């Protein structure tokens, strides 16, 4: 028998179902707790909500990341522009854009490139479906997320507010495809 075995992580991204929502809620609660422990008050008891994830599944816009057959992350890839985004001066016209929401990787899997894999998936989806750009927002107090998106080429464009989440703004970003 071989003394050294290679550690293999098998990952897959697929559309979520209603049956996945309980696990997704567990992941986002773990993420919220992890962020709060780092004094990043981005997610709370109001967001993300079960209703939001149910709506995402109904719109066929919620995807899950499976690692060794266990759901370990999620991403929403939407064509719907939220009203909060209307005042932003986007780089491209408001058609043929996708919007990224609720990116989450369970804390025990963070720092291993899985968020990158989810964003690679979303960006490939945008290219394959001839979208013009990808738009998203991230919390102004979450420097790690800002760096993550900026290193991927996303341009910071303006601020929006979600009063139920924070008194601090969320920064809007866009990447032209």
CSV table of N, CA, C and O in Angstrom, one decimal, residues 91-172:
chain,number,residue,atom,x,y,z
A,91,UNK,N,-21.1,51.3,-16.4
A,91,UNK,CA,-20.2,51.4,-17.5
A,91,UNK,C,-20.9,51.0,-18.9
A,91,UNK,O,-20.5,51.5,-19.9
A,92,UNK,N,-22.0,50.2,-18.8
A,92,UNK,CA,-22.7,49.7,-19.9
A,92,UNK,C,-24.1,50.0,-19.8
A,92,UNK,O,-24.6,50.2,-18.7
A,93,UNK,N,-24.9,49.9,-20.9
A,93,UNK,CA,-26.3,50.1,-20.8
A,93,UNK,C,-27.0,49.0,-20.0
A,93,UNK,O,-26.5,47.9,-19.9
A,94,UNK,N,-28.2,49.3,-19.5
A,94,UNK,CA,-28.9,48.4,-18.7
A,94,UNK,C,-29.7,47.4,-19.5
A,94,UNK,O,-30.9,47.2,-19.4
A,95,UNK,N,-29.0,46.6,-20.3
A,95,UNK,CA,-29.5,45.4,-21.0
A,95,UNK,C,-28.4,44.4,-21.2
A,95,UNK,O,-27.2,44.8,-21.2
A,96,UNK,N,-28.7,43.2,-21.2
A,96,UNK,CA,-27.6,42.2,-21.4
A,96,UNK,C,-26.6,42.2,-20.3
A,96,UNK,O,-25.4,42.0,-20.5
A,97,UNK,N,-27.0,42.4,-19.0
A,97,UNK,CA,-26.1,42.4,-17.9
A,97,UNK,C,-26.6,41.2,-16.9
A,97,UNK,O,-27.7,40.9,-16.9
A,98,UNK,N,-25.6,40.7,-16.2
A,98,UNK,CA,-26.0,39.8,-15.1
A,98,UNK,C,-25.6,40.4,-13.8
A,98,UNK,O,-24.7,41.2,-13.7
A,99,UNK,N,-26.2,39.9,-12.7
A,99,UNK,CA,-26.0,40.4,-11.4
A,99,UNK,C,-25.7,39.3,-10.5
A,99,UNK,O,-26.4,38.3,-10.5
A,100,UNK,N,-24.6,39.4,-9.7
A,100,UNK,CA,-24.2,38.4,-8.8
A,100,UNK,C,-24.6,38.8,-7.4
A,100,UNK,O,-24.4,39.9,-6.9
A,101,UNK,N,-25.2,37.8,-6.7
A,101,UNK,CA,-25.7,38.0,-5.3
A,101,UNK,C,-25.3,36.8,-4.5
A,101,UNK,O,-25.2,35.7,-5.0
A,102,UNK,N,-25.3,37.0,-3.2
A,102,UNK,CA,-25.3,36.0,-2.2
A,102,UNK,C,-24.2,34.9,-2.4
A,102,UNK,O,-24.5,33.7,-2.4
A,103,UNK,N,-23.0,35.4,-2.7
A,103,UNK,CA,-21.8,34.4,-2.9
A,103,UNK,C,-21.4,34.0,-1.5
A,103,UNK,O,-21.2,34.8,-0.6
A,104,UNK,N,-21.4,32.7,-1.2
A,104,UNK,CA,-21.0,32.2,0.1
A,104,UNK,C,-20.3,30.9,-0.1
A,104,UNK,O,-20.6,30.0,-0.9
A,105,UNK,N,-19.2,30.8,0.7
A,105,UNK,CA,-18.5,29.5,0.9
A,105,UNK,C,-18.4,29.2,2.4
A,105,UNK,O,-18.1,30.1,3.2
A,106,UNK,N,-18.8,28.0,2.8
A,106,UNK,CA,-18.7,27.7,4.2
A,106,UNK,C,-17.3,28.1,4.8
A,106,UNK,O,-16.3,27.8,4.1
A,107,UNK,N,-17.2,28.7,5.9
A,107,UNK,CA,-16.0,29.1,6.5
A,107,UNK,C,-14.9,28.0,6.5
A,107,UNK,O,-13.7,28.3,6.3
A,108,UNK,N,-15.3,26.8,6.7
A,108,UNK,CA,-14.2,25.7,6.8
A,108,UNK,C,-13.6,25.4,5.4
A,108,UNK,O,-12.6,24.8,5.3
A,109,UNK,N,-14.2,26.0,4.3
A,109,UNK,CA,-13.7,25.8,3.0
A,109,UNK,C,-13.1,27.1,2.4
A,109,UNK,O,-12.7,27.1,1.3
A,110,UNK,N,-13.2,28.2,3.2
A,110,UNK,CA,-12.7,29.5,2.6
A,110,UNK,C,-11.2,29.5,2.5
A,110,UNK,O,-10.5,28.8,3.2
A,111,UNK,N,-10.7,30.3,1.6
A,111,UNK,CA,-9.3,30.4,1.4
A,111,UNK,C,-8.7,29.3,0.5
A,111,UNK,O,-7.5,29.2,0.4
A,112,UNK,N,-9.5,28.5,-0.1
A,112,UNK,CA,-9.1,27.4,-1.0
A,112,UNK,C,-9.4,27.6,-2.4
A,112,UNK,O,-9.2,26.6,-3.2
A,113,UNK,N,-9.8,28.8,-2.8
A,113,UNK,CA,-10.1,29.0,-4.2
A,113,UNK,C,-11.5,28.7,-4.7
A,113,UNK,O,-11.8,28.8,-5.9
A,114,UNK,N,-12.4,28.4,-3.8
A,114,UNK,CA,-13.8,28.0,-4.2
A,114,UNK,C,-14.6,29.2,-4.6
A,114,UNK,O,-15.4,29.1,-5.5
A,115,UNK,N,-14.4,30.4,-3.9
A,115,UNK,CA,-15.1,31.6,-4.4
A,115,UNK,C,-14.6,32.0,-5.8
A,115,UNK,O,-15.4,32.4,-6.6
A,116,UNK,N,-13.4,31.8,-6.0
A,116,UNK,CA,-12.8,32.0,-7.4
A,116,UNK,C,-13.5,31.1,-8.4
A,116,UNK,O,-13.8,31.5,-9.5
A,117,UNK,N,-13.7,29.9,-8.0
A,117,UNK,CA,-14.4,28.9,-8.9
A,117,UNK,C,-15.8,29.3,-9.2
A,117,UNK,O,-16.2,29.3,-10.4
A,118,UNK,N,-16.5,29.8,-8.2
A,118,UNK,CA,-17.9,30.3,-8.4
A,118,UNK,C,-17.9,31.5,-9.4
A,118,UNK,O,-18.7,31.6,-10.2
A,119,UNK,N,-16.9,32.5,-9.1
A,119,UNK,CA,-16.9,33.6,-10.0
A,119,UNK,C,-16.4,33.2,-11.4
A,119,UNK,O,-16.9,33.8,-12.4
A,120,UNK,N,-15.5,32.3,-11.6
A,120,UNK,CA,-15.1,31.8,-12.9
A,120,UNK,C,-16.3,31.3,-13.6
A,120,UNK,O,-16.5,31.5,-14.8
A,121,UNK,N,-17.2,30.5,-12.9
A,121,UNK,CA,-18.4,30.0,-13.4
A,121,UNK,C,-19.3,31.1,-13.9
A,121,UNK,O,-19.8,31.0,-15.0
A,122,UNK,N,-19.5,32.1,-13.1
A,122,UNK,CA,-20.4,33.2,-13.4
A,122,UNK,C,-19.9,34.0,-14.6
A,122,UNK,O,-20.7,34.3,-15.5
A,123,UNK,N,-18.6,34.2,-14.7
A,123,UNK,CA,-18.0,34.9,-15.8
A,123,UNK,C,-18.1,34.1,-17.1
A,123,UNK,O,-18.4,34.7,-18.1
A,124,UNK,N,-17.9,32.8,-17.0
A,124,UNK,CA,-18.0,32.0,-18.2
A,124,UNK,C,-19.4,31.9,-18.7
A,124,UNK,O,-19.7,32.0,-19.9
A,125,UNK,N,-20.4,31.9,-17.7
A,125,UNK,CA,-21.8,31.9,-18.1
A,125,UNK,C,-22.1,33.2,-18.8
A,125,UNK,O,-22.8,33.2,-19.8
A,126,UNK,N,-21.6,34.3,-18.3
A,126,UNK,CA,-21.8,35.6,-19.0
A,126,UNK,C,-21.3,35.6,-20.4
A,126,UNK,O,-22.0,36.1,-21.3
A,127,UNK,N,-20.1,35.1,-20.6
A,127,UNK,CA,-19.5,35.1,-21.9
A,127,UNK,C,-20.2,34.2,-22.9
A,127,UNK,O,-20.6,34.5,-24.0
A,128,UNK,N,-20.5,33.0,-22.4
A,128,UNK,CA,-21.2,32.0,-23.2
A,128,UNK,C,-22.6,32.4,-23.6
A,128,UNK,O,-23.1,32.0,-24.7
A,129,UNK,N,-23.2,33.3,-22.8
A,129,UNK,CA,-24.6,33.7,-23.1
A,129,UNK,C,-24.6,35.2,-23.6
A,129,UNK,O,-25.7,35.8,-23.7
A,130,UNK,N,-23.5,35.7,-24.1
A,130,UNK,CA,-23.4,37.0,-24.7
A,130,UNK,C,-23.9,38.2,-23.9
A,130,UNK,O,-24.5,39.1,-24.4
A,131,UNK,N,-23.6,38.1,-22.6
A,131,UNK,CA,-23.9,39.3,-21.7
A,131,UNK,C,-22.8,40.3,-21.9
A,131,UNK,O,-21.7,40.0,-22.3
A,132,UNK,N,-23.2,41.6,-21.6
A,132,UNK,CA,-22.3,42.7,-21.8
A,132,UNK,C,-21.4,42.9,-20.6
A,132,UNK,O,-20.2,43.2,-20.7
A,133,UNK,N,-22.0,42.7,-19.4
A,133,UNK,CA,-21.2,42.9,-18.2
A,133,UNK,C,-21.8,42.1,-17.0
A,133,UNK,O,-22.9,41.5,-17.1
A,134,UNK,N,-20.9,42.1,-16.0
A,134,UNK,CA,-21.4,41.5,-14.7
A,134,UNK,C,-21.3,42.6,-13.7
A,134,UNK,O,-20.4,43.3,-13.6
A,135,UNK,N,-22.4,42.7,-12.9
A,135,UNK,CA,-22.5,43.7,-11.9
A,135,UNK,C,-22.7,43.0,-10.5
A,135,UNK,O,-23.4,42.0,-10.4
A,136,UNK,N,-22.2,43.7,-9.5
A,136,UNK,CA,-22.4,43.1,-8.1
A,136,UNK,C,-22.2,44.2,-7.1
A,136,UNK,O,-21.7,45.3,-7.5
A,137,UNK,N,-22.4,43.9,-5.9
A,137,UNK,CA,-22.1,44.8,-4.8
A,137,UNK,C,-21.4,44.1,-3.7
A,137,UNK,O,-21.6,42.9,-3.6
A,138,UNK,N,-20.6,44.8,-2.9
A,138,UNK,CA,-20.0,44.2,-1.7
A,138,UNK,C,-19.9,45.2,-0.6
A,138,UNK,O,-19.8,46.4,-0.9
A,139,UNK,N,-19.9,44.8,0.6
A,139,UNK,CA,-19.9,45.6,1.7
A,139,UNK,C,-18.7,46.5,1.8
A,139,UNK,O,-17.5,46.0,1.7
A,140,UNK,N,-18.8,47.7,2.1
A,140,UNK,CA,-17.7,48.7,2.2
A,140,UNK,C,-16.7,48.4,3.3
A,140,UNK,O,-15.6,48.7,3.2
A,141,UNK,N,-17.2,47.6,4.3
A,141,UNK,CA,-16.3,47.3,5.4
A,141,UNK,C,-15.6,45.9,5.2
A,141,UNK,O,-14.9,45.5,6.1
A,142,UNK,N,-15.9,45.3,4.1
A,142,UNK,CA,-15.3,44.0,3.8
A,142,UNK,C,-14.2,44.1,2.8
A,142,UNK,O,-14.4,44.0,1.6
A,143,UNK,N,-13.0,44.5,3.3
A,143,UNK,CA,-11.9,44.8,2.5
A,143,UNK,C,-11.4,43.6,1.7
A,143,UNK,O,-10.9,43.7,0.6
A,144,UNK,N,-11.5,42.4,2.3
A,144,UNK,CA,-11.1,41.2,1.6
A,144,UNK,C,-12.0,41.0,0.3
A,144,UNK,O,-11.4,40.6,-0.8
A,145,UNK,N,-13.3,41.2,0.4
A,145,UNK,CA,-14.1,41.0,-0.8
A,145,UNK,C,-13.8,42.1,-1.9
A,145,UNK,O,-13.7,41.8,-3.1
A,146,UNK,N,-13.5,43.3,-1.4
A,146,UNK,CA,-13.2,44.4,-2.3
A,146,UNK,C,-11.9,44.0,-3.1
A,146,UNK,O,-11.9,44.2,-4.4
A,147,UNK,N,-10.9,43.6,-2.4
A,147,UNK,CA,-9.7,43.2,-3.1
A,147,UNK,C,-9.9,42.0,-4.0
A,147,UNK,O,-9.4,42.0,-5.2
A,148,UNK,N,-10.7,41.1,-3.6
A,148,UNK,CA,-11.0,39.9,-4.5
A,148,UNK,C,-11.6,40.3,-5.8
A,148,UNK,O,-11.2,39.9,-6.9
A,149,UNK,N,-12.6,41.2,-5.8
A,149,UNK,CA,-13.3,41.6,-7.0
A,149,UNK,C,-12.4,42.6,-7.8
A,149,UNK,O,-12.3,42.5,-9.1
A,150,UNK,N,-11.6,43.4,-7.2
A,150,UNK,CA,-10.8,44.4,-7.9
A,150,UNK,C,-9.6,43.6,-8.6
A,150,UNK,O,-9.3,44.0,-9.7
A,151,UNK,N,-9.1,42.6,-8.0
A,151,UNK,CA,-8.1,41.8,-8.6
A,151,UNK,C,-8.6,41.0,-9.8
A,151,UNK,O,-7.8,40.7,-10.7
A,152,UNK,N,-9.9,40.8,-9.9
A,152,UNK,CA,-10.5,40.1,-11.0
A,152,UNK,C,-10.9,41.1,-12.1
A,152,UNK,O,-11.4,40.8,-13.2
A,153,UNK,N,-10.6,42.4,-11.9
A,153,UNK,CA,-10.8,43.5,-12.9
A,153,UNK,C,-12.1,44.2,-12.8
A,153,UNK,O,-12.5,45.0,-13.6
A,154,UNK,N,-12.9,44.0,-11.7
A,154,UNK,CA,-14.1,44.7,-11.5
A,154,UNK,C,-13.8,46.2,-11.1
A,154,UNK,O,-12.9,46.4,-10.3
A,155,UNK,N,-14.6,47.1,-11.6
A,155,UNK,CA,-14.4,48.5,-11.4
A,155,UNK,C,-15.5,49.0,-10.4
A,155,UNK,O,-16.7,48.8,-10.6
A,156,UNK,N,-15.0,49.7,-9.4
A,156,UNK,CA,-15.9,50.2,-8.4
A,156,UNK,C,-16.5,51.5,-8.9
A,156,UNK,O,-15.8,52.4,-9.4
A,157,UNK,N,-17.9,51.6,-8.8
A,157,UNK,CA,-18.6,52.7,-9.5
A,157,UNK,C,-19.4,53.6,-8.6
A,157,UNK,O,-19.6,54.7,-8.9
A,158,UNK,N,-19.9,53.1,-7.5
A,158,UNK,CA,-20.8,53.9,-6.6
A,158,UNK,C,-21.2,53.2,-5.4
A,158,UNK,O,-20.9,52.0,-5.2
A,159,UNK,N,-22.0,53.8,-4.6
A,159,UNK,CA,-22.4,53.3,-3.3
A,159,UNK,C,-24.0,53.1,-3.3
A,159,UNK,O,-24.7,53.9,-3.8
A,160,UNK,N,-24.4,52.1,-2.6
A,160,UNK,CA,-25.8,51.9,-2.4
A,160,UNK,C,-26.0,51.5,-0.9
A,160,UNK,O,-25.0,51.1,-0.2
A,161,UNK,N,-27.2,51.6,-0.4
A,161,UNK,CA,-27.4,51.3,1.0
A,161,UNK,C,-28.5,50.3,1.2
A,161,UNK,O,-29.5,50.3,0.5
A,162,UNK,N,-28.3,49.4,2.2
A,162,UNK,CA,-29.4,48.5,2.6
A,162,UNK,C,-29.5,48.7,4.1
A,162,UNK,O,-28.8,48.1,4.9
A,163,UNK,N,-30.5,49.5,4.5
A,163,UNK,CA,-30.6,49.9,5.9
A,163,UNK,C,-30.9,48.8,6.9
A,163,UNK,O,-30.5,48.9,8.0
A,164,UNK,N,-31.5,47.7,6.4
A,164,UNK,CA,-31.7,46.6,7.3
A,164,UNK,C,-30.4,45.8,7.6
A,164,UNK,O,-30.3,45.0,8.5
A,165,UNK,N,-29.4,46.0,6.8
A,165,UNK,CA,-28.1,45.3,6.9
A,165,UNK,C,-27.1,46.2,7.6
A,165,UNK,O,-26.4,45.6,8.5
A,166,UNK,N,-27.0,47.4,7.3
A,166,UNK,CA,-25.9,48.2,7.9
A,166,UNK,C,-26.1,49.7,7.6
A,166,UNK,O,-26.8,50.1,6.7
A,167,UNK,N,-25.5,50.5,8.5
A,167,UNK,CA,-25.4,52.0,8.2
A,167,UNK,C,-24.4,52.3,7.2
A,167,UNK,O,-24.4,53.4,6.6
A,168,UNK,N,-23.5,51.4,6.9
A,168,UNK,CA,-22.4,51.6,6.0
A,168,UNK,C,-22.8,51.2,4.6
A,168,UNK,O,-23.7,50.4,4.4
A,169,UNK,N,-22.2,51.9,3.6
A,169,UNK,CA,-22.6,51.6,2.2
A,169,UNK,C,-22.1,50.2,1.7
A,169,UNK,O,-21.2,49.7,2.3
A,170,UNK,N,-22.7,49.8,0.6
A,170,UNK,CA,-22.2,48.7,-0.2
A,170,UNK,C,-21.7,49.3,-1.5
A,170,UNK,O,-22.3,50.2,-2.1
A,171,UNK,N,-20.5,48.9,-1.9
A,171,UNK,CA,-19.9,49.4,-3.2
A,171,UNK,C,-20.4,48.5,-4.4
A,171,UNK,O,-20.4,47.3,-4.3
A,172,UNK,N,-20.7,49.2,-5.4
A,172,UNK,CA,-21.1,48.5,-6.6
A,172,UNK,C,-20.0,48.4,-7.6
A,172,UNK,O,-19.2,49.4,-7.7
